[in-house]
PDB file of N, CA and C in Angstrom:
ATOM      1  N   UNK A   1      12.722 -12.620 -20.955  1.00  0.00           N
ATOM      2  CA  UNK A   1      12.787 -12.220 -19.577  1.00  0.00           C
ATOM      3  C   UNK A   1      11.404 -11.884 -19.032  1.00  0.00           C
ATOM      4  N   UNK A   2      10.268 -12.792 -19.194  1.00  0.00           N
ATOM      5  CA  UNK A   2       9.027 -12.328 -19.281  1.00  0.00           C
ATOM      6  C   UNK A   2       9.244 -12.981 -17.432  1.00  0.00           C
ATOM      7  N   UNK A   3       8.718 -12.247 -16.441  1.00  0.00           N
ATOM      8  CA  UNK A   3       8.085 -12.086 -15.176  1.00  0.00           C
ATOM      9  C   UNK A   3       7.334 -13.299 -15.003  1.00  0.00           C
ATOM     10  N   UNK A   4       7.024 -14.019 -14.332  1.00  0.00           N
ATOM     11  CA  UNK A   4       6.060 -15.044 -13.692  1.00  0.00           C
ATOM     12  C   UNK A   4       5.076 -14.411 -13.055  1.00  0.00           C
ATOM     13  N   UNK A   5       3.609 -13.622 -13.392  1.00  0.00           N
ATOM     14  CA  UNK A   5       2.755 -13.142 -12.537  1.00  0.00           C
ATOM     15  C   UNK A   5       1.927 -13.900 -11.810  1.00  0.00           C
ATOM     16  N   UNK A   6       2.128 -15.011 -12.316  1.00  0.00           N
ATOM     17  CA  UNK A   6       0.902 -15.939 -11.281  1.00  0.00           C
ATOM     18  C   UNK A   6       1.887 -16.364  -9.872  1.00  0.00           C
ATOM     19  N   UNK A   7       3.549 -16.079 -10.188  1.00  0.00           N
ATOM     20  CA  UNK A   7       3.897 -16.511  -9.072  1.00  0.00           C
ATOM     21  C   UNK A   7       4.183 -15.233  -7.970  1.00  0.00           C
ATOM     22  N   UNK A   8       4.123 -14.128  -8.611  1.00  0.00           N
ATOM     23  CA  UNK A   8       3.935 -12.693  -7.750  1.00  0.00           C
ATOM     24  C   UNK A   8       2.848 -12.872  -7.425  1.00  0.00           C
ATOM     25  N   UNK A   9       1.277 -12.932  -8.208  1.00  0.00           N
ATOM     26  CA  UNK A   9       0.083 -12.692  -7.430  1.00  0.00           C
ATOM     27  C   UNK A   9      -0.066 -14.015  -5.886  1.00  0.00           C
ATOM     28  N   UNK A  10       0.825 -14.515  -6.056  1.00  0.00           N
ATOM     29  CA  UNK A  10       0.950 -15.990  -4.975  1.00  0.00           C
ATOM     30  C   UNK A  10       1.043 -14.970  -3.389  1.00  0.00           C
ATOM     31  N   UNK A  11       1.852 -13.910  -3.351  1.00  0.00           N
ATOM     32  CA  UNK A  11       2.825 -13.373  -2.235  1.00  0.00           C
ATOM     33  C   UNK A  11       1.485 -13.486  -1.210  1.00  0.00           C
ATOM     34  N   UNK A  12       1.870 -13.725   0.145  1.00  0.00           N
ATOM     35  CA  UNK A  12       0.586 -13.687   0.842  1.00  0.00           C
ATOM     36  C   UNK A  12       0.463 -12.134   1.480  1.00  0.00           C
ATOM     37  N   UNK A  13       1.273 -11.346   1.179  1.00  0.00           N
ATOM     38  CA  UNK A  13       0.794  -9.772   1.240  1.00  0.00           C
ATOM     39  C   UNK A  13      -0.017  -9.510   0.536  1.00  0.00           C
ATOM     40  N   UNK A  14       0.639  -9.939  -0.973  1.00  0.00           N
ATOM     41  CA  UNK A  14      -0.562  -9.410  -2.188  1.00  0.00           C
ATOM     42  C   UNK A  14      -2.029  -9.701  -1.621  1.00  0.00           C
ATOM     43  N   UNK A  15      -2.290 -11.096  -1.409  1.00  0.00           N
ATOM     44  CA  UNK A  15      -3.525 -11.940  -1.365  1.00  0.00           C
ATOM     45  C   UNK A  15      -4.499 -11.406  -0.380  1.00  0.00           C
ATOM     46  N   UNK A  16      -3.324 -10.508   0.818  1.00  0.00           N
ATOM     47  CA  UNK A  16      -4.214 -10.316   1.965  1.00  0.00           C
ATOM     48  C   UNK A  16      -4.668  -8.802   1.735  1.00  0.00           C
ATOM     49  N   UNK A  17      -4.079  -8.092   1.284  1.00  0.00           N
ATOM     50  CA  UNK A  17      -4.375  -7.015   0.619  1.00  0.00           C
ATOM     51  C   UNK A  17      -5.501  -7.177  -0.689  1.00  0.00           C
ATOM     52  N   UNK A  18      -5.557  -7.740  -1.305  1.00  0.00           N
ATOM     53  CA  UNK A  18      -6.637  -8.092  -2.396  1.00  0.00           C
ATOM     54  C   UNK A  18      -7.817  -8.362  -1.662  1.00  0.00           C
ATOM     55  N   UNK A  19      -7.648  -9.374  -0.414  1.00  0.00           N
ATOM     56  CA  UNK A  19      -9.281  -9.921   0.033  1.00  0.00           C
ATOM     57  C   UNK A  19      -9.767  -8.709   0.643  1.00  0.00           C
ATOM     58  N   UNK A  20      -8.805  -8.035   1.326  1.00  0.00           N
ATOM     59  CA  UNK A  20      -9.152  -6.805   2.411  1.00  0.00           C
ATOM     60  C   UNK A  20     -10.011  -5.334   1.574  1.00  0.00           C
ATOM     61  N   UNK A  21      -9.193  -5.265   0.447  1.00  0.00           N
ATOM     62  CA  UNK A  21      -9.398  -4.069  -0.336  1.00  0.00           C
ATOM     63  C   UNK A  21     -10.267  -4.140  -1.387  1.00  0.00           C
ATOM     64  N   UNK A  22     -10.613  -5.255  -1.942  1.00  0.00           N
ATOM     65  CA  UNK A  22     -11.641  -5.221  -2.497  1.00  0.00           C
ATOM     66  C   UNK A  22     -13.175  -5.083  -2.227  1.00  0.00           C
ATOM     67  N   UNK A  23     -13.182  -5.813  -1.372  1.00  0.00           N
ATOM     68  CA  UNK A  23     -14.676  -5.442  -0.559  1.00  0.00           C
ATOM     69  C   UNK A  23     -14.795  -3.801   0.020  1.00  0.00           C
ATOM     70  N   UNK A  24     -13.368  -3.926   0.458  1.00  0.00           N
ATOM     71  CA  UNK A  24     -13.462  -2.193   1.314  1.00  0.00           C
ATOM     72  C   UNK A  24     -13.904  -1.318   0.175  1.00  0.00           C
ATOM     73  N   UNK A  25     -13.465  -1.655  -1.057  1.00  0.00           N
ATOM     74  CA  UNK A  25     -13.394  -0.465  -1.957  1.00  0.00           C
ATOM     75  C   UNK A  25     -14.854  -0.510  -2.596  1.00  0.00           C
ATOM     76  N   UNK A  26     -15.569  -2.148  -2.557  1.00  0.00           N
ATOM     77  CA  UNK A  26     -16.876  -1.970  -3.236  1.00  0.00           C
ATOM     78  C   UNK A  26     -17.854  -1.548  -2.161  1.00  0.00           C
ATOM     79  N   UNK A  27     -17.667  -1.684  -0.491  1.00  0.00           N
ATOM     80  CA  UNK A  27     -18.906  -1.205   0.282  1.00  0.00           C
ATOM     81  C   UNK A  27     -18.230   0.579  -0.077  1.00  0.00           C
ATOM     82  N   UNK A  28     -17.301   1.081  -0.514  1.00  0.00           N
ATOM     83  CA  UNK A  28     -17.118   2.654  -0.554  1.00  0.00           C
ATOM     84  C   UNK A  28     -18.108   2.428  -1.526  1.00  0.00           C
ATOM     85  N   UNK A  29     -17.216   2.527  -2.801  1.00  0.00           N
ATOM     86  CA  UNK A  29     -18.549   3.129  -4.020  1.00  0.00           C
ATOM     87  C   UNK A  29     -20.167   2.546  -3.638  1.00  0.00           C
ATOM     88  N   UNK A  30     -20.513   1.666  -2.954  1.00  0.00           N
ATOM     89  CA  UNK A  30     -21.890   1.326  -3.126  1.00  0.00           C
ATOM     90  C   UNK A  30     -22.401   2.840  -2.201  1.00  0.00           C
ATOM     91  N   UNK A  31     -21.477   3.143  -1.296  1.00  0.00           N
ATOM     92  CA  UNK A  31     -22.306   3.874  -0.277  1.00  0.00           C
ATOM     93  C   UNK A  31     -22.217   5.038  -0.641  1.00  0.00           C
ATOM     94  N   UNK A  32     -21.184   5.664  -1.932  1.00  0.00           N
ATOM     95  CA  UNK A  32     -21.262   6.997  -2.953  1.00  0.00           C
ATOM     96  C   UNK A  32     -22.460   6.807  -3.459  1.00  0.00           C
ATOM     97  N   UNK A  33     -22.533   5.743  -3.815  1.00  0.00           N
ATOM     98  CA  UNK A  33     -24.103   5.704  -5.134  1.00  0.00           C
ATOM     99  C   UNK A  33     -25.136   5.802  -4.427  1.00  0.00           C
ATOM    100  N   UNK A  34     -25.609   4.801  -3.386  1.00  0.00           N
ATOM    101  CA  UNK A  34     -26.665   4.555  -1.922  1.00  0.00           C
ATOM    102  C   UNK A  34     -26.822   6.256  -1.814  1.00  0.00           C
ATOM    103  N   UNK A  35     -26.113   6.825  -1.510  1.00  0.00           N
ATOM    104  CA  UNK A  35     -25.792   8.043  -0.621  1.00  0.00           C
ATOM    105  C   UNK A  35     -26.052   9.159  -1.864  1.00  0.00           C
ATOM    106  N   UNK A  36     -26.337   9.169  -2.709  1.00  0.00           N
ATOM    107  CA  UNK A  36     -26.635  10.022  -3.975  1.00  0.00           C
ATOM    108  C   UNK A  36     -28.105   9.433  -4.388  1.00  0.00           C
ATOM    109  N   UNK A  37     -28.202   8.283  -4.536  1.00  0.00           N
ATOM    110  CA  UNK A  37     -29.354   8.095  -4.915  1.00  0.00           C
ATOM    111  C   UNK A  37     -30.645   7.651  -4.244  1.00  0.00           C
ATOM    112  N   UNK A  38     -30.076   7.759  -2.584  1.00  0.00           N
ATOM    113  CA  UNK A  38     -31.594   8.016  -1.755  1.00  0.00           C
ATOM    114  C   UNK A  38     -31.418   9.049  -1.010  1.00  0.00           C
ATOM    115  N   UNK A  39     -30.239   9.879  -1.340  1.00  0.00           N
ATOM    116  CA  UNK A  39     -30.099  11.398  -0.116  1.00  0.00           C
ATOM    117  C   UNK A  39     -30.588  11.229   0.877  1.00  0.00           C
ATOM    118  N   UNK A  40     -28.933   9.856   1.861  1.00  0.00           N
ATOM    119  CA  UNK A  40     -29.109   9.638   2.958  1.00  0.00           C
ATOM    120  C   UNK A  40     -27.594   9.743   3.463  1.00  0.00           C
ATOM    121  N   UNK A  41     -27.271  11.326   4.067  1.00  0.00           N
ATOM    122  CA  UNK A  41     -25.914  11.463   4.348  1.00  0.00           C
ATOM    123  C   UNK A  41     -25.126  10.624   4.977  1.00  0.00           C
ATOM    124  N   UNK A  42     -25.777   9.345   5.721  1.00  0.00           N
ATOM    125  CA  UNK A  42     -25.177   8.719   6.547  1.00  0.00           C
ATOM    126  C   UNK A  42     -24.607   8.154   5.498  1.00  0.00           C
ATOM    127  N   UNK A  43     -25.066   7.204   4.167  1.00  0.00           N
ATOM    128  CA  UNK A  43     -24.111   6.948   3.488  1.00  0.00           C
ATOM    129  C   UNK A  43     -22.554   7.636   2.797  1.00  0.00           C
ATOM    130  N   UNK A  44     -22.895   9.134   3.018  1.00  0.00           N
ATOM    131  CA  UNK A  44     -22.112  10.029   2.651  1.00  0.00           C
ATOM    132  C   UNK A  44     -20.579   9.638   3.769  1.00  0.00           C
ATOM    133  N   UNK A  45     -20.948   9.286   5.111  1.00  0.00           N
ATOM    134  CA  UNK A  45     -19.774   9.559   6.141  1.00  0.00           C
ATOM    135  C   UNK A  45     -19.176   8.089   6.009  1.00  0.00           C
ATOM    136  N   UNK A  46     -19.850   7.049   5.882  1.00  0.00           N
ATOM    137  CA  UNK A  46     -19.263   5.557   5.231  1.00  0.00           C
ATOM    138  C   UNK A  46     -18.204   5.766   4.077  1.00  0.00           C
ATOM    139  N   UNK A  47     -19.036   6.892   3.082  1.00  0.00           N
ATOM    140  CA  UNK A  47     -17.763   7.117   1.762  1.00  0.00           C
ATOM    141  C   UNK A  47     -16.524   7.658   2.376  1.00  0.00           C
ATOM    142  N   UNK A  48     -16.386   8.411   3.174  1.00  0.00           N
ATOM    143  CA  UNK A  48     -15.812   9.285   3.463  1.00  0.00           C
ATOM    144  C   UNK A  48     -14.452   8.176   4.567  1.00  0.00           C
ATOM    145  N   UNK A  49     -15.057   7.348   4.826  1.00  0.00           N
ATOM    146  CA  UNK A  49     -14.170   6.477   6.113  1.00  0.00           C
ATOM    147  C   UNK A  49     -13.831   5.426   5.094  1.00  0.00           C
ATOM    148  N   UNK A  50     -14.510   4.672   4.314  1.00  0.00           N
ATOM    149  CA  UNK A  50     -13.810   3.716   3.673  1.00  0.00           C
ATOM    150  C   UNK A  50     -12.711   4.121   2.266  1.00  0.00           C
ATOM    151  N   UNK A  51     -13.130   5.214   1.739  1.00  0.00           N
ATOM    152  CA  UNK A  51     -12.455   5.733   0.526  1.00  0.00           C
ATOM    153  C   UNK A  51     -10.877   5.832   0.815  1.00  0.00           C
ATOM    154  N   UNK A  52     -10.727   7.042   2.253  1.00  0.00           N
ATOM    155  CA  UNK A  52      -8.902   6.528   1.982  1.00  0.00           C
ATOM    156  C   UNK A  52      -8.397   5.083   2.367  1.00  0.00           C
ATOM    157  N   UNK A  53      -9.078   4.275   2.958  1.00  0.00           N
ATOM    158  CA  UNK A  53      -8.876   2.996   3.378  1.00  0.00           C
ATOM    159  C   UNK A  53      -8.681   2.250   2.367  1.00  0.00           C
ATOM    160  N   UNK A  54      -9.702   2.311   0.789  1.00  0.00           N
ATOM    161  CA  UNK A  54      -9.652   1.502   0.035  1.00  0.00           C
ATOM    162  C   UNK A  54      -8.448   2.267  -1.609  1.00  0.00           C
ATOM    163  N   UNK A  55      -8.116   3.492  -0.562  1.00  0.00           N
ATOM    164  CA  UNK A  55      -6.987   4.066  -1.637  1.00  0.00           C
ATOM    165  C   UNK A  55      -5.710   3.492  -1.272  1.00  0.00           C
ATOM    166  N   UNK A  56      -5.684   3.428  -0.110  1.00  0.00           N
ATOM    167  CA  UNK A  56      -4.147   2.934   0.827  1.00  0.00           C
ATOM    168  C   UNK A  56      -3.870   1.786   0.427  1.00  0.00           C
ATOM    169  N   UNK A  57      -4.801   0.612   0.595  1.00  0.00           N
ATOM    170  CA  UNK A  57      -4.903  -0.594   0.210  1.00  0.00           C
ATOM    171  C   UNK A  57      -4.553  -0.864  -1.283  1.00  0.00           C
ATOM    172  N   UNK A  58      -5.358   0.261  -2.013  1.00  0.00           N
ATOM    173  CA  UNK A  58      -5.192  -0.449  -4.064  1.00  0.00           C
ATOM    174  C   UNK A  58      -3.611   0.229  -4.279  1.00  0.00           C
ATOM    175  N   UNK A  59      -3.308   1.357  -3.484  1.00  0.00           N
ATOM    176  CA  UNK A  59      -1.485   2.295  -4.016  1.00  0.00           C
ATOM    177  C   UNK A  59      -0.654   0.799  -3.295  1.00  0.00           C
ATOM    178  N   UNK A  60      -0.963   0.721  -1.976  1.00  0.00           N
ATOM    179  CA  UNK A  60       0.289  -0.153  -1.256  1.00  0.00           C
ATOM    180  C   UNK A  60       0.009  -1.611  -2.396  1.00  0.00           C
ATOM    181  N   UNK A  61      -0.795  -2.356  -2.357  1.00  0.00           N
ATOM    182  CA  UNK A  61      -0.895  -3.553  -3.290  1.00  0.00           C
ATOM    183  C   UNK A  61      -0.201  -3.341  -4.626  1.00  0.00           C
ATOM    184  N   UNK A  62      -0.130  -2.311  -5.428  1.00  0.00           N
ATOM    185  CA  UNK A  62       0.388  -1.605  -6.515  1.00  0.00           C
ATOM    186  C   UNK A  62       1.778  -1.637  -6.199  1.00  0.00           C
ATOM    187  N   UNK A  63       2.103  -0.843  -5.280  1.00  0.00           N
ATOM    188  CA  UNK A  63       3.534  -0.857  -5.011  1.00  0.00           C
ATOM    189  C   UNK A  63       4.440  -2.195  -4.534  1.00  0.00           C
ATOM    190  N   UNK A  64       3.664  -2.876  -3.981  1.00  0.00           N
ATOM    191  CA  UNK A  64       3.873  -4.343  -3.691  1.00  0.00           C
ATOM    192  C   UNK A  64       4.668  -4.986  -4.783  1.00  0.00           C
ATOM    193  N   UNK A  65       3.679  -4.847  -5.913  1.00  0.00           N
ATOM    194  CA  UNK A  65       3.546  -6.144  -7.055  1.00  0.00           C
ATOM    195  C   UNK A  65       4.648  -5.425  -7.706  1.00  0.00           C
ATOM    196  N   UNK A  66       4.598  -4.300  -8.175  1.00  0.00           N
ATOM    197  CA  UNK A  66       5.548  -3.608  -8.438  1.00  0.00           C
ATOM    198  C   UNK A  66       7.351  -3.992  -7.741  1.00  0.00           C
ATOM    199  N   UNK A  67       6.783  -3.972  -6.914  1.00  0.00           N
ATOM    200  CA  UNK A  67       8.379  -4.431  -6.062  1.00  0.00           C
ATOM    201  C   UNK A  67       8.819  -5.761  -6.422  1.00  0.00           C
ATOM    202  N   UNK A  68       7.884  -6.704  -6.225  1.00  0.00           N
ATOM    203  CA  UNK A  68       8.430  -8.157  -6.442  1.00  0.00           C
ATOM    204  C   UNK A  68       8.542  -8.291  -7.979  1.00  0.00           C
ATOM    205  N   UNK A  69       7.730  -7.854  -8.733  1.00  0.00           N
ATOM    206  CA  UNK A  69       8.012  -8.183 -10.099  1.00  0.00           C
ATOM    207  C   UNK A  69       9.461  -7.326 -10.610  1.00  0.00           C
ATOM    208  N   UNK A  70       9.878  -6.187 -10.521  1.00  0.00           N
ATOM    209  CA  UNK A  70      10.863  -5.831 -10.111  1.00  0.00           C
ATOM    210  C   UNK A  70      12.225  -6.472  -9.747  1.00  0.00           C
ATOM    211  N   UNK A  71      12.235  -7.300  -8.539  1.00  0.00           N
ATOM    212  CA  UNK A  71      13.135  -8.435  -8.097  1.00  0.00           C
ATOM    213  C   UNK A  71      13.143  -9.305  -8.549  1.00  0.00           C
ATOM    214  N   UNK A  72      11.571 -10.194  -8.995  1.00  0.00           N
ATOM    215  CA  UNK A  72      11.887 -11.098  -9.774  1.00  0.00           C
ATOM    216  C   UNK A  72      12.547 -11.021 -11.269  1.00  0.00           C
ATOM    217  N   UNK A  73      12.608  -9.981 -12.092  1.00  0.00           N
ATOM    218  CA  UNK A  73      13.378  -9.780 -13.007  1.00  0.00           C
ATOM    219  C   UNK A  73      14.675  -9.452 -12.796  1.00  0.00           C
ATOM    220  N   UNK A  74      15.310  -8.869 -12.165  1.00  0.00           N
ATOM    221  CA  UNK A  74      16.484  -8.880 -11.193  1.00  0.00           C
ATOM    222  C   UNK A  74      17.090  -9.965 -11.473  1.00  0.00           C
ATOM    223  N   UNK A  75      16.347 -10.593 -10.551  1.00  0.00           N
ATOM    224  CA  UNK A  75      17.078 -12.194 -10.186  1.00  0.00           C
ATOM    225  C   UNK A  75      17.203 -13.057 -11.665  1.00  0.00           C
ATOM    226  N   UNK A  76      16.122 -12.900 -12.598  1.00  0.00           N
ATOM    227  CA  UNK A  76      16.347 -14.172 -13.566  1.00  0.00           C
ATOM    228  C   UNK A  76      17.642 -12.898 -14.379  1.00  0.00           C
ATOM    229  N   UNK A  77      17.392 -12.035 -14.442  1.00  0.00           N
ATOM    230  CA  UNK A  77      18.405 -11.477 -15.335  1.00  0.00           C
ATOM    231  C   UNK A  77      20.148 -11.724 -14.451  1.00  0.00           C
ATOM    232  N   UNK A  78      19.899 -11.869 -13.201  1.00  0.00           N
ATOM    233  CA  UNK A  78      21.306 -12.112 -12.592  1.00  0.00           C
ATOM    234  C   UNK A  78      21.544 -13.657 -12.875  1.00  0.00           C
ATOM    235  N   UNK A  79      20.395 -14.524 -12.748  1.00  0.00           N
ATOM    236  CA  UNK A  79      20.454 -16.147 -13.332  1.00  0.00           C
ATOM    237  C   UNK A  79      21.385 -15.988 -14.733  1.00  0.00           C
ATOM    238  N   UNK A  80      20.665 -15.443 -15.572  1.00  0.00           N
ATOM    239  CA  UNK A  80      20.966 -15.640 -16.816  1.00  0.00           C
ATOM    240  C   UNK A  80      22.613 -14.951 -17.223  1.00  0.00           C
ATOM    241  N   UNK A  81      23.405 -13.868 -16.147  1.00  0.00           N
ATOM    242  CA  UNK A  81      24.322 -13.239 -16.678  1.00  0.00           C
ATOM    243  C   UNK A  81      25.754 -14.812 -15.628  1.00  0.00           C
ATOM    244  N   UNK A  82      24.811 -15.430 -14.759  1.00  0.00           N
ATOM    245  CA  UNK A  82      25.581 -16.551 -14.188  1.00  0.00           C
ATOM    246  C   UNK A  82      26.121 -17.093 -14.971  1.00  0.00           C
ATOM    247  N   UNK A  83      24.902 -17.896 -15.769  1.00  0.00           N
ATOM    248  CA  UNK A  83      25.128 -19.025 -16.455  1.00  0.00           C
ATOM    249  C   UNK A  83      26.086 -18.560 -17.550  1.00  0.00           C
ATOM    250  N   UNK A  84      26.006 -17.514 -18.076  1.00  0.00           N
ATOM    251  CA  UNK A  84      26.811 -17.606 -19.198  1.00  0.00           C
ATOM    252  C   UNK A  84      28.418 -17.721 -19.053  1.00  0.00           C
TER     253      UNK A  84
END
């Protein structure tokens, strides 16, 4: 009853959430590190605006995949109690 993940990572929620949140989440940490290692607060208020943005994005994508992989086991386990 092994899951199909390449056909969950397909969902075009997942995908649009992945392109969106990944970048969001790497200009956060660059501008934690930027912002520590030239003590320039403006990078500090960038961390501060992209961080819950790129938390919302990695929990909801999580909960996503979670959901469909979820259903998709569902379903083959309701396939499989058909056929018999």
């Amino acid at each position: 009853m092994a899951v199909d993940k390449k056909q969950i990572r397909a969902d075009r929620w997942l995908k649009m959430m992945a392109r969106t949140g990944v970048p969001v989440g790497i200009v956060s940490i660059l501008c934690l590190w930027l912002g520590h290692l030239l003590s320039v607060p403006a990078f500090g208020s960038v961390f501060l605006i992209t961080m819950p943005i790129a938390l919302v994005l990695g929990f909801s994508y999580n909960i996503r995949y979670v959901m469909l992989a979820v259903r998709a086991q569902r379903s083959s386990v309701d396939n499989v109690s058909d056929n018999e």
